[in-house]
Coordinates of C-alpha atoms in Angstrom, one line a residue:
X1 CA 17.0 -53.8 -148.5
X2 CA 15.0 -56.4 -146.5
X3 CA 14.7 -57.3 -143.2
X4 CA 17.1 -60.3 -143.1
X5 CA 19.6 -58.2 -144.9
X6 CA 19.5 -55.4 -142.0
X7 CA 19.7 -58.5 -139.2
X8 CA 22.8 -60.2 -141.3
X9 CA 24.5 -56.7 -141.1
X10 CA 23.5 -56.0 -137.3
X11 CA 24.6 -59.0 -135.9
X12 CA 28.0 -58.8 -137.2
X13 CA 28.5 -55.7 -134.9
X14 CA 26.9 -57.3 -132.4
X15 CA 23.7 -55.2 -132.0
X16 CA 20.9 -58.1 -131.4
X17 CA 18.0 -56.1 -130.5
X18 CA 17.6 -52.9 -132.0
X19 CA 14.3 -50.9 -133.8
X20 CA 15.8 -49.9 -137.1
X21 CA 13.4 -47.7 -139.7
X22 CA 14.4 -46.4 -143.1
X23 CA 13.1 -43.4 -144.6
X24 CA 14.6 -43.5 -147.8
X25 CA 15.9 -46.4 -150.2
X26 CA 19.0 -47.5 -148.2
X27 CA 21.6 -49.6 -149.5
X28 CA 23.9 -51.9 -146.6
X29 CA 26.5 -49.4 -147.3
X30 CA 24.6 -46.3 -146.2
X31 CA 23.4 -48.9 -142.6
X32 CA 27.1 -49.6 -142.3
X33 CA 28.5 -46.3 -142.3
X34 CA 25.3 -45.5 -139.8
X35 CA 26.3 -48.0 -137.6
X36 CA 29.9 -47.4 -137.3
X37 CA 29.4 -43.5 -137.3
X38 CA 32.9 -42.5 -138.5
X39 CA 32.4 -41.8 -141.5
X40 CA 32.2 -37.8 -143.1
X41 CA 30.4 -37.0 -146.3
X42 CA 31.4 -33.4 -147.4
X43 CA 29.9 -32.1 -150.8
X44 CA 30.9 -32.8 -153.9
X45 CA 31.7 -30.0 -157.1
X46 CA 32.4 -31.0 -160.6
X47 CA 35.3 -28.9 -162.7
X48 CA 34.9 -29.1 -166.1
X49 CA 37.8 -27.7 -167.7
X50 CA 38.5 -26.5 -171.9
X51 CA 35.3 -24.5 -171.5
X52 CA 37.0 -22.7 -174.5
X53 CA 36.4 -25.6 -176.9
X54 CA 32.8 -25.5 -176.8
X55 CA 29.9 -23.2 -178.2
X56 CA 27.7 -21.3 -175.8
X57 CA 24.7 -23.8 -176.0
X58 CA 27.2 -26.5 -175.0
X59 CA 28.1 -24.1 -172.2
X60 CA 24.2 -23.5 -171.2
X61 CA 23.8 -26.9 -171.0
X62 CA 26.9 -27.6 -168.7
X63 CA 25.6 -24.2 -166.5
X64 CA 22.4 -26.7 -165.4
X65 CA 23.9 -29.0 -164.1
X66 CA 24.2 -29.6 -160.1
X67 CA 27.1 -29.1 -158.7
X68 CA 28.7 -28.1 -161.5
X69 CA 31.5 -25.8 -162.6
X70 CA 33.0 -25.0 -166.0
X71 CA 36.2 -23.5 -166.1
X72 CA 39.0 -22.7 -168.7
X73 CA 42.1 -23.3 -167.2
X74 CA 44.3 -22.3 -170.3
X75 CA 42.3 -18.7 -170.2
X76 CA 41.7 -19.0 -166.5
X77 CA 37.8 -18.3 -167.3
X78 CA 35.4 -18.9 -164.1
X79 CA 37.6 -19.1 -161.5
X80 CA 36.0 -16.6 -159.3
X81 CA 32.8 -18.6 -159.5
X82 CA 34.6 -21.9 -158.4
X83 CA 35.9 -19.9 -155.8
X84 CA 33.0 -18.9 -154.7
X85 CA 31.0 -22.3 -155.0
X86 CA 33.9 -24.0 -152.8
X87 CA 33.3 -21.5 -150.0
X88 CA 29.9 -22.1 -150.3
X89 CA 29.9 -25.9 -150.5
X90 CA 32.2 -25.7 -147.5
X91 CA 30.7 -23.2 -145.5
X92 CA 33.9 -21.4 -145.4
X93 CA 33.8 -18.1 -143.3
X94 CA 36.4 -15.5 -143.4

């Protein structure tokens, strides 16, 4: 993002004089939701259901994968570790 890109997007919510710095390639999106502030990213987990239809390679494969959880939903297989990665995800305590 360059600089007039950052001043375009300032100006429109009237901030004219501000020291803005970037540590990481931001797009206007990511300044906007900065700027307004009201906006809550919570994590993000994949199901991936009909593990039963695949072979156990398939299955090693899908277990790397981030975020990631494969479940059976016909057999109810993996549930208790989608459990747990939602309480961990969430930082659910009990």
């Amino acid at each position: 993002m360059d600089a007039e890109t950052v001043k375009s997007i300032l100006s429109e919510y009237k901030i004219h004089n501000a020291d803005i710095t970037l540590r990481s390639d931001a797009t206007a999106d990511d300044l906007i939701d900065v700027v307004e502030g009201n906006r809550v990213y919570i994590p993000c987990i994949y199901v991936l259901n009909k593990i039963d239809q695949i072979s156990i390679e398939e299955l090693d494969v899908i277990y790397k994968i981030p975020h990631c959880v494969p479940i059976s939903a016909h057999h109810r297989w993996n549930f208790d570790d989608l459990l747990e990665k939602i309480w961990d995800y969430l930082h659910l305590v009990r």
